[in-house]
């Protein structure tokens, strides 16, 4: 049988088929390369703009890319501080070397976003306490009905228990019980994780160089959705006012939907035993509850800024926070301390008190000191005040001592002062009171020296104020 001769068109078709196959195979590669080029040139700016639109914070992204096996990667992410804090807090609010998001690709075809895992390399968060005012002002109004106050603590999830056994095992269950179908078992869901490597978190205050508290070099792999799982949160070091307080803290983490539980953690801070417990719920607004307890005990000496050394016979404290993390107006906190025989030393000068206590509360974005006192035989300090969400400050500190001692102490604090401040006489001539009233905004505090006394700006440069003789 003879094979028919190929025509010119058939021969050209045979030659084009391999090229068509090459083009079809190269098309996905071309789209992949083109999409990564767009991400790294224009896409990163578009994503940064979306973040800025959502947070109102200037955002910069150094680079972006994606791949089916590695998900979306964003590099050198930086979120600036709010405009009002840029001049006083030099570091950005957040800086992340690399953020990788691995989505569930099948869910994208259903037009839903599900995250399989998220990885953050070397994130650094610098959070000023004054940012609470910014968060409160930029927060969306809560939908009706409004959240009740106070926010109740999250309920603990009880461990499942076996049903009690019947008193007479020979009695068979009723037919109605047999007819009741068993509850359907939910299918297993893969656990989603957020992994953080070499993270740093600092709580700072505008105008202060030393951070209030620092969590340094922490690493964790947090389960946040899916089936129950366990993990841990490891801190290499925790510093308070620049002084090392805790090292090598390993906190257990447990995910039992819908609660993520931290602790309980038992460790020591400045040689004092403490207990920490926290819960975060996977619900709208992220309801949370954290509590730390320092039982009454004899503490070790503590170094404070300004070369002051503190010691006490006993000390106890308790701190609590609860509310919706994404709704700052719902934040509520309490901080209570109590001490016996506190002693403070600076150089060769030693001041002894009989007892000390303080009560701080956070309500509706306002941080208030309801009462703080150090009571001694020769010197007593009593104060209260508040910082509102708009940065307004109002506080008063009353110092009770011998009149000459009050003037001496004030001149040590403000060495440029001349003359005698205005003192308030008490029932006995051996004692007088000096009331220092602070008003204004954070960074622009004015101080009134005594009742009907002059008003000064402690942060103003020389010349120092001159008090009337």
Coordinates of C-alpha atoms in Angstrom, one line a residue:
X1 CA 0.0 0.0 0.0
X2 CA 1.5 3.3 -1.0
X3 CA 1.5 6.3 1.4
X4 CA 0.1 9.4 -0.2
X5 CA 2.6 12.2 -0.6
X6 CA 2.4 15.1 1.8
X7 CA 1.2 18.4 0.4
X8 CA 3.1 21.7 1.2
X9 CA 0.4 22.8 3.6
X10 CA 0.6 19.5 5.5
X11 CA 4.4 19.7 5.7
X12 CA 4.2 23.3 7.1
X13 CA 1.6 22.2 9.7
X14 CA 3.9 19.4 10.9
X15 CA 6.7 21.9 11.3
X16 CA 4.5 24.4 13.3
X17 CA 3.2 21.9 15.8
X18 CA 6.4 21.8 17.9
X19 CA 6.6 25.6 18.0
X20 CA 3.0 25.9 19.0
X21 CA 3.6 23.4 21.9
X22 CA 6.6 25.5 23.0
X23 CA 4.6 28.7 22.9
X24 CA 1.8 27.1 24.9
X25 CA 4.3 25.8 27.5
X26 CA 6.0 29.1 27.7
X27 CA 2.8 31.1 28.2
X28 CA 2.5 30.3 31.9
X29 CA 6.1 31.0 32.5
X30 CA 5.7 34.4 30.7
X31 CA 2.7 35.2 32.8
X32 CA 4.5 34.2 36.0
X33 CA 7.5 36.4 35.1
X34 CA 5.3 39.3 34.1
X35 CA 3.2 39.1 37.3
X36 CA 6.4 39.2 39.4
X37 CA 7.8 42.1 37.4
X38 CA 4.5 44.0 38.0
X39 CA 4.6 43.1 41.7
X40 CA 8.2 44.3 42.2
X41 CA 7.6 47.6 40.2
X42 CA 4.0 48.8 40.6
X43 CA 2.3 46.1 42.7
X44 CA 4.3 46.8 45.9
X45 CA 3.3 50.5 45.7
X46 CA -0.4 49.5 45.2
X47 CA -0.2 47.1 48.2
X48 CA 1.5 49.8 50.3
X49 CA -1.3 52.3 49.3
X50 CA -3.9 49.8 50.4
X51 CA -2.2 49.5 53.8
X52 CA -1.9 53.2 54.2
X53 CA -5.6 53.6 53.3
X54 CA -6.6 51.1 55.9
X55 CA -4.3 52.3 58.7
X56 CA -3.8 56.0 57.7
X57 CA 0.0 55.4 58.4
X58 CA 2.6 56.0 55.7
X59 CA 3.7 52.6 54.4
X60 CA 6.8 51.6 52.3
X61 CA 7.5 48.2 50.8
X62 CA 10.9 47.4 49.3
X63 CA 10.0 44.5 47.1
X64 CA 7.3 41.9 46.4
X65 CA 7.1 38.5 44.6
X66 CA 4.9 35.4 44.5
X67 CA 5.2 31.7 43.6
X68 CA 2.8 28.7 43.8
X69 CA 5.1 27.0 46.3
X70 CA 6.1 30.1 48.4
X71 CA 2.9 32.3 48.3
X72 CA 3.2 36.0 48.4
X73 CA 6.4 37.6 49.8
X74 CA 6.8 41.2 50.8
X75 CA 10.2 42.6 51.7
X76 CA 11.4 45.5 53.8
X77 CA 8.0 46.6 55.0
X78 CA 7.9 49.9 57.1
X79 CA 5.0 51.6 58.7
X80 CA 5.7 55.1 60.0
X81 CA 4.5 56.5 63.3
X82 CA 1.4 58.7 63.4
X83 CA 2.2 62.2 62.1
X84 CA 1.8 63.7 65.6
X85 CA 4.5 61.4 67.0
X86 CA 7.1 61.4 64.2
X87 CA 9.1 64.2 65.8
X88 CA 9.3 62.6 69.3
X89 CA 9.6 58.9 68.3
X90 CA 12.4 58.4 65.7
X91 CA 11.9 54.7 64.9
X92 CA 9.0 53.6 62.7
X93 CA 6.0 51.9 64.3
X94 CA 6.7 48.6 62.5
X95 CA 9.5 47.2 60.4
X96 CA 9.6 43.7 58.9
X97 CA 12.4 42.3 56.9
X98 CA 10.2 39.8 55.1
X99 CA 6.5 38.7 55.3
X100 CA 5.4 35.5 53.6
X101 CA 1.8 34.6 53.2
X102 CA 0.8 31.1 52.0
X103 CA -2.8 31.1 50.9
X104 CA -5.1 28.1 50.3
X105 CA -5.1 28.2 46.5
X106 CA -8.3 26.2 46.1
X107 CA -10.1 28.8 48.3
X108 CA -9.1 31.5 45.9
X109 CA -10.9 29.8 43.1
X110 CA -14.1 30.0 45.3
X111 CA -13.3 33.8 45.7
X112 CA -12.5 33.4 49.4
X113 CA -9.3 34.1 51.2
X114 CA -7.9 31.5 53.5
X115 CA -4.4 31.6 54.9
X116 CA -2.5 28.4 55.4
X117 CA 0.5 30.0 57.1
X118 CA 2.2 33.4 57.6
X119 CA 5.9 34.0 58.4
X120 CA 7.5 37.2 59.7
X121 CA 11.3 37.5 59.6
X122 CA 12.8 40.0 62.1
X123 CA 9.7 42.1 62.9
X124 CA 10.4 45.2 65.1
X125 CA 7.5 47.0 66.7
X126 CA 8.0 50.3 68.5
X127 CA 4.7 51.2 70.2
X128 CA 4.3 54.6 71.9
X129 CA 1.8 54.7 74.8
X130 CA 0.5 58.0 73.3
X131 CA -0.7 56.0 70.2
X132 CA -3.8 55.2 72.1
X133 CA -5.1 58.6 71.3
X134 CA -4.5 58.0 67.6
X135 CA -6.2 54.6 67.7
X136 CA -9.2 55.9 69.5
X137 CA -9.6 58.8 67.0
X138 CA -9.2 56.5 63.9
X139 CA -11.2 53.6 65.2
X140 CA -14.5 52.9 63.4
X141 CA -17.6 53.6 65.5
X142 CA -19.0 50.4 67.1
X143 CA -22.2 49.1 65.5
X144 CA -25.5 49.3 67.5
X145 CA -26.1 48.0 70.0
X146 CA -23.0 49.3 71.7
X147 CA -20.7 47.0 73.7
X148 CA -21.5 46.8 77.4
X149 CA -19.0 48.1 79.9
X150 CA -17.1 46.6 81.5
X151 CA -16.2 43.9 79.0
X152 CA -16.6 40.5 80.7
X153 CA -13.6 38.2 80.8
X154 CA -13.4 35.4 78.4
X155 CA -14.9 32.1 79.7
X156 CA -12.4 29.3 80.1
X157 CA -13.0 26.3 77.9
X158 CA -13.8 23.2 80.1
X159 CA -12.1 20.0 79.2
X160 CA -14.4 17.3 77.9
X161 CA -15.6 14.8 80.5
X162 CA -17.1 11.4 80.2
X163 CA -20.8 11.2 81.1
X164 CA -21.6 9.7 84.5
X165 CA -22.1 6.0 84.6
X166 CA -25.6 4.7 85.4
X167 CA -26.2 3.4 88.9
X168 CA -27.5 0.1 87.6
X169 CA -25.5 -1.0 84.5
X170 CA -28.0 -3.8 83.8
X171 CA -30.7 -1.3 82.9
X172 CA -30.7 -0.7 79.1
X173 CA -31.3 2.7 77.6
X174 CA -34.7 3.6 76.5
X175 CA -35.8 3.3 72.9
X176 CA -36.1 7.0 72.6
X177 CA -32.4 7.3 73.5
X178 CA -31.5 4.7 71.0
X179 CA -33.4 6.5 68.3
X180 CA -31.5 9.8 68.9
X181 CA -28.9 10.0 66.2
X182 CA -25.3 10.9 67.2
X183 CA -24.1 14.4 66.7
X184 CA -22.1 14.7 63.4
X185 CA -18.4 15.0 63.9
X186 CA -16.8 18.0 62.3
X187 CA -14.3 17.1 59.6
X188 CA -10.7 17.8 60.5
X189 CA -9.3 21.2 59.4
X190 CA -5.6 21.8 58.9
X191 CA -4.2 24.2 61.5
X192 CA -3.1 27.6 60.3
X193 CA 0.1 29.0 61.8
X194 CA 1.7 32.4 62.2
X195 CA 5.5 32.0 62.6
X196 CA 7.6 34.8 64.0
X197 CA 11.4 34.7 64.0
X198 CA 13.8 37.2 65.8
X199 CA 11.1 39.6 66.7
X200 CA 11.4 42.7 69.0
X201 CA 8.7 44.7 70.7
X202 CA 9.3 48.0 72.6
X203 CA 6.7 50.0 74.5
X204 CA 8.0 53.6 74.6
X205 CA 6.9 57.0 75.7
X206 CA 7.3 60.1 73.5
X207 CA 10.2 62.2 74.9
X208 CA 11.8 59.4 76.9
X209 CA 15.0 57.8 75.4
X210 CA 14.7 54.6 77.5
X211 CA 11.9 52.2 76.5
X212 CA 9.4 51.4 79.2
X213 CA 9.5 47.7 78.4
X214 CA 11.2 45.6 75.7
X215 CA 10.6 42.0 74.6
X216 CA 13.8 41.1 72.7
X217 CA 14.5 38.4 70.2
X218 CA 11.3 36.4 70.6
X219 CA 10.3 33.4 68.4
X220 CA 7.1 31.6 68.1
X221 CA 4.8 29.5 65.9
X222 CA 1.2 30.4 66.8
X223 CA -1.8 28.3 65.8
X224 CA -4.6 30.7 64.9
X225 CA -7.3 28.6 63.1
X226 CA -8.2 25.0 62.3
X227 CA -7.9 22.1 64.6
X228 CA -6.6 22.3 68.2
X229 CA -2.8 22.6 68.6
X230 CA 0.0 23.4 71.0
X231 CA 3.1 25.6 70.7
X232 CA 5.3 27.9 72.7
X233 CA 6.5 31.5 72.8
X234 CA 10.2 32.0 73.6
X235 CA 11.7 35.3 74.8
X236 CA 15.4 35.6 75.0
X237 CA 15.2 38.7 77.2
X238 CA 12.7 41.2 78.7
X239 CA 13.9 44.6 79.8
X240 CA 12.1 47.1 82.0
X241 CA 13.4 50.7 81.8
X242 CA 16.5 49.5 80.2
X243 CA 17.3 47.0 83.0
X244 CA 17.3 43.2 82.3
X245 CA 14.3 41.7 84.1
X246 CA 13.7 38.2 82.6
X247 CA 15.8 36.0 80.5
X248 CA 14.9 32.8 78.6
X249 CA 11.2 32.9 79.2
X250 CA 9.4 30.0 77.6
X251 CA 5.6 30.4 77.6
X252 CA 3.2 27.6 76.5
X253 CA 0.5 28.4 73.9
X254 CA -2.6 26.3 73.3
X255 CA -5.1 26.7 70.5
X256 CA -8.6 25.3 71.4
X257 CA -11.1 26.9 69.0
X258 CA -12.1 29.6 69.3
X259 CA -9.5 30.5 72.1
X260 CA -5.8 31.0 72.0
X261 CA -4.4 30.7 75.5
X262 CA -1.0 31.9 76.7
X263 CA 0.3 30.2 79.9
X264 CA -0.1 29.9 82.7
X265 CA 3.5 31.1 82.9
X266 CA 5.4 31.1 86.2
X267 CA 8.8 32.8 86.3
X268 CA 10.7 35.6 88.1
X269 CA 11.1 39.3 87.3
X270 CA 13.8 41.2 89.2
X271 CA 14.0 38.2 91.5
X272 CA 10.2 38.3 92.2
X273 CA 7.9 35.4 91.3
X274 CA 5.0 36.2 89.0
X275 CA 2.2 34.3 87.2
X276 CA 0.9 35.3 83.8
X277 CA -2.2 34.1 81.9
X278 CA -3.8 35.4 78.7
X279 CA -6.6 34.5 76.3
X280 CA -7.4 35.7 72.8
X281 CA -10.7 34.7 71.0
X282 CA -11.0 34.3 67.3
X283 CA -14.1 36.5 67.0
X284 CA -15.1 39.9 65.7
X285 CA -12.8 42.6 67.3
X286 CA -10.5 39.9 68.9
X287 CA -11.8 39.8 72.5
X288 CA -8.8 39.4 74.9
X289 CA -8.0 39.0 78.5
X290 CA -4.6 39.1 80.1
X291 CA -3.6 39.1 83.8
X292 CA -0.3 39.1 85.7
X293 CA 0.0 38.5 89.4
X294 CA 3.0 39.2 91.7
X295 CA 2.2 37.8 95.1
X296 CA 3.4 39.5 98.2
X297 CA 7.1 38.8 98.7
X298 CA 10.5 40.3 99.6
X299 CA 11.9 41.8 96.3
X300 CA 15.5 42.3 95.3
X301 CA 16.9 45.9 95.0
X302 CA 15.8 47.7 91.8
X303 CA 17.7 50.4 89.9
X304 CA 15.6 53.3 88.6
X305 CA 16.6 56.0 86.1
X306 CA 18.5 58.9 87.5
X307 CA 20.8 56.8 89.7
X308 CA 18.0 55.9 92.2
X309 CA 18.1 52.6 94.0
X310 CA 15.0 51.1 95.5
X311 CA 14.3 48.4 98.0
X312 CA 11.3 47.2 100.0
X313 CA 10.5 44.8 102.8
X314 CA 7.5 43.4 100.8
X315 CA 6.0 44.1 97.5
X316 CA 2.8 42.9 95.7
X317 CA 1.2 43.8 92.3
X318 CA -1.6 42.8 90.0
X319 CA -2.3 44.0 86.4
X320 CA -5.3 43.2 84.2
X321 CA -6.3 44.0 80.7
X322 CA -9.4 43.1 78.7
X323 CA -11.3 44.4 75.7
X324 CA -11.5 44.1 72.0
X325 CA -8.0 44.5 70.5
X326 CA -9.4 46.1 67.4
X327 CA -11.6 48.5 69.2
X328 CA -9.5 50.7 71.5
X329 CA -12.5 52.4 73.2
X330 CA -13.3 49.1 74.8
X331 CA -9.9 48.6 76.4
X332 CA -10.0 48.3 80.1
X333 CA -7.0 47.9 82.5
X334 CA -6.1 47.9 86.1
X335 CA -2.7 48.1 87.8
X336 CA -2.4 47.9 91.6
X337 CA 0.7 47.9 93.7
X338 CA 1.4 47.7 97.5
X339 CA 4.7 47.8 99.4
X340 CA 5.9 47.8 103.0
X341 CA 8.9 49.7 104.2
X342 CA 10.1 51.0 100.8
X343 CA 13.5 52.7 100.8
X344 CA 15.1 54.9 98.1
X345 CA 18.7 55.9 97.9
X346 CA 20.6 58.3 95.6
X347 CA 24.2 58.5 96.4
X348 CA 24.5 58.9 100.2
X349 CA 21.0 60.3 100.6
X350 CA 18.5 57.7 101.8
X351 CA 14.7 58.2 102.2
X352 CA 12.6 55.7 104.1
X353 CA 8.8 55.3 104.0
X354 CA 6.5 53.2 106.0
X355 CA 4.3 52.0 103.2
X356 CA 3.5 52.7 99.5
X357 CA 0.6 51.9 97.2
X358 CA -0.8 52.9 93.7
X359 CA -3.9 52.4 91.7
X360 CA -3.9 52.9 87.9
X361 CA -6.9 52.4 85.6
X362 CA -7.5 52.5 81.8
X363 CA -11.0 53.3 80.7
X364 CA -12.3 54.6 77.4
X365 CA -8.8 55.5 76.2
X366 CA -8.0 57.6 79.4
X367 CA -5.2 56.4 81.6
X368 CA -5.7 57.6 85.2
X369 CA -3.8 57.3 88.4
X370 CA -6.6 57.3 91.0
X371 CA -4.2 57.3 93.9
X372 CA -0.4 56.9 94.5
X373 CA 1.2 57.5 97.8
X374 CA 4.4 56.9 99.8
X375 CA 3.8 57.5 103.5
X376 CA 6.7 58.2 105.8
X377 CA 7.4 59.8 109.2
X378 CA 9.5 62.6 107.8
X379 CA 8.3 62.7 104.2
X380 CA 5.0 61.8 102.4
X381 CA 4.1 61.9 98.8
X382 CA 0.5 61.8 97.5
X383 CA -0.6 62.1 93.9
X384 CA -3.2 61.5 91.3
X385 CA -3.7 62.4 87.6
X386 CA -4.8 61.4 84.2
X387 CA -3.8 61.3 80.5
X388 CA -6.7 61.6 78.1
X389 CA -6.8 60.2 74.6
X390 CA -6.0 63.6 73.0
X391 CA -2.8 63.8 75.0
X392 CA -4.1 66.3 77.6
X393 CA -2.5 65.9 81.1
X394 CA -3.7 66.9 84.5
X395 CA -1.9 65.7 87.6
X396 CA -1.1 66.9 91.1
X397 CA 1.6 65.7 93.5
X398 CA 1.4 66.8 97.2
X399 CA 4.6 66.6 99.2
X400 CA 4.3 66.8 103.0
X401 CA 7.4 67.4 105.1
X402 CA 9.1 70.1 107.2
X403 CA 9.0 73.5 105.4
X404 CA 12.8 73.7 105.0
X405 CA 12.9 70.2 103.7
X406 CA 10.3 70.9 101.0
X407 CA 12.3 73.9 99.7
X408 CA 15.5 71.9 99.8
X409 CA 14.0 69.0 97.8
X410 CA 12.5 71.4 95.2
X411 CA 15.8 73.1 94.6
X412 CA 17.5 69.7 94.0
X413 CA 14.9 68.9 91.3
X414 CA 15.0 72.4 89.8
X415 CA 18.5 73.8 90.7
X416 CA 18.0 77.0 88.8
X417 CA 15.1 78.2 91.0
X418 CA 15.6 81.1 93.3
X419 CA 13.5 82.3 96.2
X420 CA 10.9 80.4 98.3
X421 CA 8.0 78.5 96.7
X422 CA 4.5 78.9 97.9
X423 CA 3.7 76.3 100.7
X424 CA 0.4 75.3 102.2
X425 CA 0.4 75.4 106.0
X426 CA -1.0 72.4 107.8
X427 CA -2.4 72.0 111.3
X428 CA 1.0 71.7 112.8
X429 CA 3.8 74.2 112.1
X430 CA 6.3 71.3 111.9
X431 CA 4.7 70.2 108.6
X432 CA 3.7 71.9 105.4
X433 CA 2.6 70.9 102.0
X434 CA 3.9 71.7 98.5
X435 CA 1.4 71.0 95.7
X436 CA 2.9 70.6 92.2
X437 CA 0.2 70.8 89.6
X438 CA 1.0 69.6 86.0
X439 CA -1.2 70.6 83.1
X440 CA -1.0 70.8 79.3
X441 CA -0.2 68.2 76.7
X442 CA 2.4 65.5 76.5
X443 CA 5.7 67.1 75.6
X444 CA 4.3 70.6 76.5
X445 CA 3.8 70.2 80.3
X446 CA 3.4 73.3 82.5
X447 CA 4.1 73.0 86.2
X448 CA 2.6 75.2 88.9
X449 CA 4.9 75.4 92.0
X450 CA 2.6 75.4 95.0
X451 CA -0.8 76.9 95.5
X452 CA -1.0 80.3 93.8
X453 CA 2.6 79.7 92.8
X454 CA 4.4 80.6 89.5
X455 CA 3.9 78.4 86.4
X456 CA 7.0 77.1 84.7
X457 CA 7.9 74.8 81.7
X458 CA 10.3 72.2 83.0
X459 CA 11.5 71.3 79.5
X460 CA 12.2 74.9 78.6
X461 CA 15.8 76.0 78.2
X462 CA 17.6 78.5 80.4
X463 CA 17.0 80.9 81.9
X464 CA 15.4 79.1 84.8
X465 CA 12.4 80.8 86.5
X466 CA 12.9 83.1 89.4
X467 CA 10.6 82.6 92.4
X468 CA 9.6 85.6 94.5
X469 CA 11.3 86.0 97.7

